mmCIF file of C-alpha atoms in Angstrom:
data_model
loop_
_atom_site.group_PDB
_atom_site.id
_atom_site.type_symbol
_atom_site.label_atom_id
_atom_site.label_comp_id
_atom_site.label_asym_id
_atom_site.label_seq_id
_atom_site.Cartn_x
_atom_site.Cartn_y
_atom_site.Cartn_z
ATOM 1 C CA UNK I 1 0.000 0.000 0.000
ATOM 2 C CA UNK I 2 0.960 3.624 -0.765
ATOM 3 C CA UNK I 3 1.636 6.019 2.282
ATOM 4 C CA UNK I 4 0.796 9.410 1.490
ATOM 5 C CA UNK I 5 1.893 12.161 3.936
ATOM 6 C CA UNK I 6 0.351 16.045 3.967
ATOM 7 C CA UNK I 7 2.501 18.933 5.641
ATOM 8 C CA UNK I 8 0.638 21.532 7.045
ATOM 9 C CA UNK I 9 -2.811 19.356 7.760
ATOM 10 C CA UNK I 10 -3.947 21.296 10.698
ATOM 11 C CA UNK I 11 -3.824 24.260 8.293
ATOM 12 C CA UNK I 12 -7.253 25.636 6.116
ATOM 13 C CA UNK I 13 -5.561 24.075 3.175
ATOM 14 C CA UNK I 14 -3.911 20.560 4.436
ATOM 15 C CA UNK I 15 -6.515 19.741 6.577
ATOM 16 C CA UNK I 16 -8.935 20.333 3.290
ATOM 17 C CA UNK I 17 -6.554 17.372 1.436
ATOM 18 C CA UNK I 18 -6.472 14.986 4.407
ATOM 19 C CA UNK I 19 -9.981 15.217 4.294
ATOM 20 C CA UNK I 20 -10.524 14.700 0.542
ATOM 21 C CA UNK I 21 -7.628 11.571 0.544
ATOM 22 C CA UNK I 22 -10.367 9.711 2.809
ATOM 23 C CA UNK I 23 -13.244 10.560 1.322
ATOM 24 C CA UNK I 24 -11.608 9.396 -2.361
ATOM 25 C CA UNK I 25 -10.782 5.887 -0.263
ATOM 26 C CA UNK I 26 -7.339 5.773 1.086
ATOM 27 C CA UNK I 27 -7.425 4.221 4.225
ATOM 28 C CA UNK I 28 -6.990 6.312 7.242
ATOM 29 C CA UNK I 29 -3.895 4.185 8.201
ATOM 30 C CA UNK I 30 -2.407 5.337 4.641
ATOM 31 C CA UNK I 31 -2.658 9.103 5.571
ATOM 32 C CA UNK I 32 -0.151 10.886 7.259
ATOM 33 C CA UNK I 33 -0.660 14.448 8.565
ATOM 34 C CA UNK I 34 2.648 16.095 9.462
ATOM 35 C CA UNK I 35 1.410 19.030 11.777
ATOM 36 C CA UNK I 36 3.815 21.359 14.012
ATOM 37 C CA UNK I 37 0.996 20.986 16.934
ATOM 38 C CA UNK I 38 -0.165 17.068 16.822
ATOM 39 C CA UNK I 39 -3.189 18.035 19.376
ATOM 40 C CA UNK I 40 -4.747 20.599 16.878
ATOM 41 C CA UNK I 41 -5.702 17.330 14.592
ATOM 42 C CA UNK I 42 -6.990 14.762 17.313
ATOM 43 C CA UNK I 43 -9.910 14.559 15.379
ATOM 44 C CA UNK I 44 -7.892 12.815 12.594
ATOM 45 C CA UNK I 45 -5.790 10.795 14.958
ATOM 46 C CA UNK I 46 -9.124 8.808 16.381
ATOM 47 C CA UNK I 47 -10.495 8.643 13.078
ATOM 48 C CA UNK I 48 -7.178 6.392 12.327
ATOM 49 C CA UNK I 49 -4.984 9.087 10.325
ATOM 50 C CA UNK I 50 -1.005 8.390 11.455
ATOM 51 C CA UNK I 51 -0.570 12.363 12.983
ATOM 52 C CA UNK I 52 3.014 13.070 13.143
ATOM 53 C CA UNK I 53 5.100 15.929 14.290
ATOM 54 C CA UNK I 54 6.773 18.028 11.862
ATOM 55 C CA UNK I 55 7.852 21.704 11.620
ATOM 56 C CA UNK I 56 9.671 23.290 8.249
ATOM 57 C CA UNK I 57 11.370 25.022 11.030
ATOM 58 C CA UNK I 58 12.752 22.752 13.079
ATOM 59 C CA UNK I 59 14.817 20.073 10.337
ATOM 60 C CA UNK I 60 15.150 17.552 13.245
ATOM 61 C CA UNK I 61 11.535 16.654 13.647
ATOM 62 C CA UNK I 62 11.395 15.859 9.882
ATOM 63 C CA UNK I 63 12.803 12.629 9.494
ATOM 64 C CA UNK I 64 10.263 10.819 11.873
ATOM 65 C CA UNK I 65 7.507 12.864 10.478
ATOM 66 C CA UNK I 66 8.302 11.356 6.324
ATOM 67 C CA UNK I 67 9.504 8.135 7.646
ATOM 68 C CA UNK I 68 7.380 5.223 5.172
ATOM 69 C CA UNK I 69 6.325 7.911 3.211
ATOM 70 C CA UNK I 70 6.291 6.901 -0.393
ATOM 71 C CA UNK I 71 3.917 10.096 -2.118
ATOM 72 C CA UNK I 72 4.384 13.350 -0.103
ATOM 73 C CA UNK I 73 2.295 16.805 -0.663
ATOM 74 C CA UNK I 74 4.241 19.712 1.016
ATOM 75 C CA UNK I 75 2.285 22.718 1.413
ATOM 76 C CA UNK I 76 4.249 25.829 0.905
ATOM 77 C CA UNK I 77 4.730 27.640 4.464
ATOM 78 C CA UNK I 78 3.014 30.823 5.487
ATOM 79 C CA UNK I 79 6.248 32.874 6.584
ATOM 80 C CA UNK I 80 7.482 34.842 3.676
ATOM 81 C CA UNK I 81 10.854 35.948 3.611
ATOM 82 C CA UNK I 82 11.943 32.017 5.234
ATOM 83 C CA UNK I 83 10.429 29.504 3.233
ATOM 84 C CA UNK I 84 13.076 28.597 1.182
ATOM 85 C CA UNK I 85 14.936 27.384 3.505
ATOM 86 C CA UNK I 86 11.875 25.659 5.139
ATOM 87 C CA UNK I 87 11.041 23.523 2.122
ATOM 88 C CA UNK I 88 14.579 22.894 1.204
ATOM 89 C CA UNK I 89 14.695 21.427 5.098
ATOM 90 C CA UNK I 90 11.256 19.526 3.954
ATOM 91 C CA UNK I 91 12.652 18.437 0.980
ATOM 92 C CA UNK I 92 16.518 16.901 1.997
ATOM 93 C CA UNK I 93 14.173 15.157 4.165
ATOM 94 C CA UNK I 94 12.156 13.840 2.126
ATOM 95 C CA UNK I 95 14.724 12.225 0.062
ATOM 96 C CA UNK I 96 16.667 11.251 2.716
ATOM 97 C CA UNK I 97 13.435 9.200 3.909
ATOM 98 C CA UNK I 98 12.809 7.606 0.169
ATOM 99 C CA UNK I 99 9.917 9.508 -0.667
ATOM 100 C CA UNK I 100 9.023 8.505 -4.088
ATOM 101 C CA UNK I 101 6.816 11.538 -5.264
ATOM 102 C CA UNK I 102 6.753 15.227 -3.948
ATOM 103 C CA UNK I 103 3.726 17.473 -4.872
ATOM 104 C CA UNK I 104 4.160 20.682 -4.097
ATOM 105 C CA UNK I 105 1.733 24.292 -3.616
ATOM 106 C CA UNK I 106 3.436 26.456 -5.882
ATOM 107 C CA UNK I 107 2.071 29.221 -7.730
ATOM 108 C CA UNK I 108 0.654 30.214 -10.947
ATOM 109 C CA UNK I 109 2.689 30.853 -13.956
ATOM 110 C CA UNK I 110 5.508 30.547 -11.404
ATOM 111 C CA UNK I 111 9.039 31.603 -13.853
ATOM 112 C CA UNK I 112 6.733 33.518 -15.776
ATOM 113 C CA UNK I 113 4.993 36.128 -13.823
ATOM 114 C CA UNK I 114 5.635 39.307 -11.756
ATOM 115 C CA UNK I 115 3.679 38.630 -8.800
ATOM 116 C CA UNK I 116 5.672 39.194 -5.740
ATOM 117 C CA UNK I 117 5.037 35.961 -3.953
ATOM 118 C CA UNK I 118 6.385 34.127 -6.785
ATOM 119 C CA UNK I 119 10.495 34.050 -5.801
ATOM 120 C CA UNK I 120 10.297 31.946 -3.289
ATOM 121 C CA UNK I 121 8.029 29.296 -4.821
ATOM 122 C CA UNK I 122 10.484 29.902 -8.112
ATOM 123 C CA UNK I 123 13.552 28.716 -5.675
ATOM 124 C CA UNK I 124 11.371 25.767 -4.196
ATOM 125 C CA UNK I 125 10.671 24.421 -7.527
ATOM 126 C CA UNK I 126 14.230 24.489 -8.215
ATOM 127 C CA UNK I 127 14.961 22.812 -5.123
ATOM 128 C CA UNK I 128 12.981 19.983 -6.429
ATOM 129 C CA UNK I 129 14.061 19.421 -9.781
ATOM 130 C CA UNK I 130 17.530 19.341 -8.433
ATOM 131 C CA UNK I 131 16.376 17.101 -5.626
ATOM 132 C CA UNK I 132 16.396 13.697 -7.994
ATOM 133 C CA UNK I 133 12.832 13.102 -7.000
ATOM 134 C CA UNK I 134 9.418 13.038 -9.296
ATOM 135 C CA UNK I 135 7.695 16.470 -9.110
ATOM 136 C CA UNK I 136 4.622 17.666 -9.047
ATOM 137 C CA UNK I 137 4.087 21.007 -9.196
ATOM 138 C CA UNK I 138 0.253 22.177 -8.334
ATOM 139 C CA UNK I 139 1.055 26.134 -9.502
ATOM 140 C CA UNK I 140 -2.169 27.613 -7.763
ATOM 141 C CA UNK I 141 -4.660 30.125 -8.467
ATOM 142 C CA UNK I 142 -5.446 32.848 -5.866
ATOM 143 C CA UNK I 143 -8.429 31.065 -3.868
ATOM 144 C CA UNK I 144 -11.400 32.549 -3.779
ATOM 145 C CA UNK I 145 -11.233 33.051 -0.177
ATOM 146 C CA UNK I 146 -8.339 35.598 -0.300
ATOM 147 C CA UNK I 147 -11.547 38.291 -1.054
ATOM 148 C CA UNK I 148 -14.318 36.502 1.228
ATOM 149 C CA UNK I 149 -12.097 36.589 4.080
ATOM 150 C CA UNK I 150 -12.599 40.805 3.651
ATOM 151 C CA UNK I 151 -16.021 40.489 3.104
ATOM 152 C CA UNK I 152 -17.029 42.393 5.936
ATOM 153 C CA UNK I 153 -14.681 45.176 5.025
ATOM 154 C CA UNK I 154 -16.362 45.340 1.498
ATOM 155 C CA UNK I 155 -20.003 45.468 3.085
ATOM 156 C CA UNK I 156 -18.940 48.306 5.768
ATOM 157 C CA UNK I 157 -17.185 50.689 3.259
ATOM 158 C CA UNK I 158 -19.622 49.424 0.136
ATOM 159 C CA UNK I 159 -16.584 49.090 -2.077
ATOM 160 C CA UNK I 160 -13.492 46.793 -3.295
ATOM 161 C CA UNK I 161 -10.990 48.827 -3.483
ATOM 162 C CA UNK I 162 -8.186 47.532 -5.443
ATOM 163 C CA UNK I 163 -5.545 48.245 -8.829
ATOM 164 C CA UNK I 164 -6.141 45.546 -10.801
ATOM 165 C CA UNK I 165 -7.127 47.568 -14.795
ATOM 166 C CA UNK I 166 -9.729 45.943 -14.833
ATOM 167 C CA UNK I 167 -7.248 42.594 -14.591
ATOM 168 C CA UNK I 168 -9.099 38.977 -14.444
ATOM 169 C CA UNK I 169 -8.052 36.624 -11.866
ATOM 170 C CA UNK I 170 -8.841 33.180 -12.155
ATOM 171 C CA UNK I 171 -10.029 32.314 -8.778
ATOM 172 C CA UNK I 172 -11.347 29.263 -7.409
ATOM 173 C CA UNK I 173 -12.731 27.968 -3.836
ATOM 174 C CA UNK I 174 -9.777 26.533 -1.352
ATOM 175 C CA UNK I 175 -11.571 23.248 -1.637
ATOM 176 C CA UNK I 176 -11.607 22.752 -4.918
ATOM 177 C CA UNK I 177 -7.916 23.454 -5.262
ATOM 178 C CA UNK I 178 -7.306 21.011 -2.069
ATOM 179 C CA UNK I 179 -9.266 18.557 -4.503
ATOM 180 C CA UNK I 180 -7.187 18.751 -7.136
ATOM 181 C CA UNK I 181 -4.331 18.314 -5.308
ATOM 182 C CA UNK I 182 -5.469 15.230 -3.501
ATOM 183 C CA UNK I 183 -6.112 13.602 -7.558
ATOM 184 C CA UNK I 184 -2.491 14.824 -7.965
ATOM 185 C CA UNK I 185 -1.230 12.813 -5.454
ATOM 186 C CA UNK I 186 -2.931 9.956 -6.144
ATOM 187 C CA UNK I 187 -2.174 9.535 -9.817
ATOM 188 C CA UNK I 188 0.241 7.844 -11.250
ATOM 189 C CA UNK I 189 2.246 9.907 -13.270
ATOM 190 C CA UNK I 190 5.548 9.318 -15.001
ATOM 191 C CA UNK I 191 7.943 11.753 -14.529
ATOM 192 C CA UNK I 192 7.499 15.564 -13.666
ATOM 193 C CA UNK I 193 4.066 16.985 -13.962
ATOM 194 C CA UNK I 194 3.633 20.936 -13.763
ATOM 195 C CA UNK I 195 -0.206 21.724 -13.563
ATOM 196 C CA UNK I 196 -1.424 25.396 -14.109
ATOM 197 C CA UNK I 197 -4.620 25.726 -11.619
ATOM 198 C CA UNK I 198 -7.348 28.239 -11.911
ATOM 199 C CA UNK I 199 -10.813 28.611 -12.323
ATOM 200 C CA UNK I 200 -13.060 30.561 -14.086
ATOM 201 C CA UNK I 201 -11.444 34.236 -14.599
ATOM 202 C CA UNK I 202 -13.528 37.135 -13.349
ATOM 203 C CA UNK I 203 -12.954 41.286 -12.460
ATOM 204 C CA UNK I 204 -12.974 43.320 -9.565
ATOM 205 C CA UNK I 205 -16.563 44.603 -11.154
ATOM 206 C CA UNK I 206 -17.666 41.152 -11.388
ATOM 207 C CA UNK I 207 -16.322 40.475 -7.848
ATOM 208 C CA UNK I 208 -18.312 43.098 -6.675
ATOM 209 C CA UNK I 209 -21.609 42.430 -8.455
ATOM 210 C CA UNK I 210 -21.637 38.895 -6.855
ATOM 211 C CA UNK I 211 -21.171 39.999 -3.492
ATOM 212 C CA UNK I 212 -23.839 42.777 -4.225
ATOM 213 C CA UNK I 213 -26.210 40.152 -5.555
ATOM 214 C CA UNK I 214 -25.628 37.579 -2.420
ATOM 215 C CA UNK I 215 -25.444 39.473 0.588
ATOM 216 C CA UNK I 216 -28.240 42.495 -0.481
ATOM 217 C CA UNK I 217 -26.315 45.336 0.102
ATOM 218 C CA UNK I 218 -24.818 47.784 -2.673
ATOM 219 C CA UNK I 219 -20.700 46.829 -3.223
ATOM 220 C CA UNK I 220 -19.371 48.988 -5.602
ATOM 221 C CA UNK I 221 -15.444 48.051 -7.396
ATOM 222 C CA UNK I 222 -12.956 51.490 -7.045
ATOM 223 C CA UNK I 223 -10.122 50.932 -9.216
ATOM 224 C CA UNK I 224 -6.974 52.974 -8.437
ATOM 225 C CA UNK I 225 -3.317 53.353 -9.764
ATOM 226 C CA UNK I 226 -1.190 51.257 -8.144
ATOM 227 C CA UNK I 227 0.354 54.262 -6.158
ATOM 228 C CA UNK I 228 -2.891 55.762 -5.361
ATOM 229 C CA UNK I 229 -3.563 51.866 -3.987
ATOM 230 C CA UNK I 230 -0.386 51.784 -1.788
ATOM 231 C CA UNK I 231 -1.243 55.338 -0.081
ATOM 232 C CA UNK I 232 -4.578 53.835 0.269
ATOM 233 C CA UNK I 233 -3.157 50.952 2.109
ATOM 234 C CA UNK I 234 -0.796 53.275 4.230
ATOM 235 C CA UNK I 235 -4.091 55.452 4.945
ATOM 236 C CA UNK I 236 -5.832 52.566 7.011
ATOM 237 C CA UNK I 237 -2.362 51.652 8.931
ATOM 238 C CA UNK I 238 -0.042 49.599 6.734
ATOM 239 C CA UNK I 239 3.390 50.177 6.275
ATOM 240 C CA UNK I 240 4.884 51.337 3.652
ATOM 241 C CA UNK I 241 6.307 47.971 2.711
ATOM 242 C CA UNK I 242 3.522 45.953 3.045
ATOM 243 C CA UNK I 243 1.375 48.426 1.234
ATOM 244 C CA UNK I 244 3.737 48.440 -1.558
ATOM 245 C CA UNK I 245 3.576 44.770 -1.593
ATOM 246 C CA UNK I 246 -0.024 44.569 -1.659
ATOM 247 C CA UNK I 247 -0.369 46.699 -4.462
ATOM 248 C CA UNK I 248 2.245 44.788 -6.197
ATOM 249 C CA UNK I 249 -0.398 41.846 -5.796
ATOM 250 C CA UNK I 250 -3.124 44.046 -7.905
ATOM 251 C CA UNK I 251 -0.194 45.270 -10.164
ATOM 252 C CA UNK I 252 0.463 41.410 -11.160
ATOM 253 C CA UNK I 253 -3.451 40.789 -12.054
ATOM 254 C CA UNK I 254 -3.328 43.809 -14.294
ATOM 255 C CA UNK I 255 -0.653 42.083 -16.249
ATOM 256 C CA UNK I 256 -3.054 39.046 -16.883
ATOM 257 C CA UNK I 257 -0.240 37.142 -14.120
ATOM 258 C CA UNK I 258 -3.364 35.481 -12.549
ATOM 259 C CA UNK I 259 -5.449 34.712 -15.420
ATOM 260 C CA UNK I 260 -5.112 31.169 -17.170
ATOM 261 C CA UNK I 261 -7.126 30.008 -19.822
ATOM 262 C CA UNK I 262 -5.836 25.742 -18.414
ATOM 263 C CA UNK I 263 -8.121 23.140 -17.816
ATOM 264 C CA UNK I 264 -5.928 21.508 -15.400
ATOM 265 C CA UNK I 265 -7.857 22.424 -12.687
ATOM 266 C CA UNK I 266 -11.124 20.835 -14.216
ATOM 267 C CA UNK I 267 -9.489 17.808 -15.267
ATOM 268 C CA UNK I 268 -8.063 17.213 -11.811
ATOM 269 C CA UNK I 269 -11.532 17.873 -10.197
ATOM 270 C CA UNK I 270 -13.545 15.856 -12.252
ATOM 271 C CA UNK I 271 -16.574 18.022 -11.306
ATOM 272 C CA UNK I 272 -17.979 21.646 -11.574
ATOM 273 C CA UNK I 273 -16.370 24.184 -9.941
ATOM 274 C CA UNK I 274 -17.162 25.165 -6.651
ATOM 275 C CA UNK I 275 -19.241 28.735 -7.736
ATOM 276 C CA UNK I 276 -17.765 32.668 -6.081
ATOM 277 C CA UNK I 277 -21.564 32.770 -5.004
ATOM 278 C CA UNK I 278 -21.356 29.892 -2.934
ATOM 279 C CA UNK I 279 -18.308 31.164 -1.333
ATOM 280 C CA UNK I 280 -19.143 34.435 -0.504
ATOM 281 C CA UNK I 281 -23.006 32.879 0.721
ATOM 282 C CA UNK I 282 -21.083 30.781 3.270
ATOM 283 C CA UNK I 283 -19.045 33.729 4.048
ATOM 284 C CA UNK I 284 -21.615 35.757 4.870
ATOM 285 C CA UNK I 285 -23.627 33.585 6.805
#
């Protein structure tokens, strides 16, 4: 039997994959969730998933955590600015352990694109094609929860504020990408596999007509430059970093960065998308 191991599972996204691994079949003793804080997934551990410590940060609990492992998923960490060096840690383990197969969370149109997150998932991809071991590289969409989670925002000021030029981004829900990255990991591929993942494209204006139409009240899109965005940001307490960053975000959908017209995501999912409308219902109830 195959072992297949998730980093991150107590996270929105891991913890979405664990989940769709059982219900697809794989026995619970074939799942391993690799978690920094084993007691945030006891759930999964009576259910009869192998929990397992593991931080990116701390290379000496990774061994035990990928030992058996034959098809590993590592989830690209949350701390920007050190996760190269976590997911190298991840990955030395990984082959250290005999991991056959490493999917990994990358990012769309990553060695093609100006987004600002997309460095350090260009340096983890290297990493793994220099590592010796099959790749597969699950080059992600933004998720459709990167807006709901500021839905309240949008409904108290009545606006999305953003710099996209009227930019598309093609968005789809967390779950649906954890889906697709559960199929990835169970199929047998030969070789590296790069899949681009997104799902239908939309605009800020069509953003803010679906929250209009779900939640009742009147969202209207404000598109700025992407200066006028960053002293925005600054306005409401960012710094000046992070503000520039942020509008570096919008600046990359402008330039089409997070548009694809792939089908990989489909293909992978086997089923209709997951609709924005759905999202943004179950964020606003």
């Amino acid at each position: 039997m195959t072992t297949y191991a998730v980093t991150g599972a107590s996270g929105p996204f891991g913890r979405l994959v664990v989940e769709e691994l059982l219900s697809r079949g794989v026995p619970a003793s074939d799942v391993v969730a690799i978690v920094r804080t084993p007691s945030k997934v006891a759930d999964l551990a009576e259910r009869g998933v192998q929990v397992r410590e593991g931080d990116y940060s701390r290379p000496e609990t990774l061994p035990a955590a990928l030992a058996g492992v034959q098809r590993l998923l590592l989830v690209s960490g949350s701390e920007i600015g050190s996760r190269v060096a976590q997911h190298t840690a991840v990955i030395d383990a990984a082959k250290a352990a005999g991991v056959e197969r490493i999917a990994y969370t990358s990012i769309l149109k990553a060695g093609n694109t100006s987004n600002p997150l997309a460095g350090e998932h260009e340096a983890t991809e290297a990493a793994l094609r220099a590592c010796g071991i099959p790749v597969t590289l699950l080059r992600n969409g933004w998720y459709f929860e990167n807006y709901t989670s500021q839905l309240g925002q949008y409904l108290e000021r009545g606006e999305i504020v953003g710099a996209t030029a009227g930019g598309k981004v093609s968005a789809a829900a967390r779950a649906d990408f954890a889906a697709a990255a559960a199929a990835a990991l169970l199929t047998d591929d030969d070789g590296d596999a790069v899949h681009e993942l997104g799902g239908p494209a939309f605009t800020f204006d069509e953003l803010a007509a679906t929250v209009s139409d779900v939640t009742g009240t009147k969202v209207a899109p404000r598109d700025l430059s992407v200066e006028e965005y960053a002293a925005a940001l600054e306005q409401v307490g960012l710094d000046a970093g992070t503000a520039g960053f942020v509008a570096g975000l919008d600046a990359s959908i402008a330039a089409g960065d997070l548009e694809t017209d792939s089908e990989d995501l489909a293909r992978l999912l086997g089923r209709p998308f997951t609709p924005l409308a759905d999202v943004v219902r179950a964020a606003h109830a």
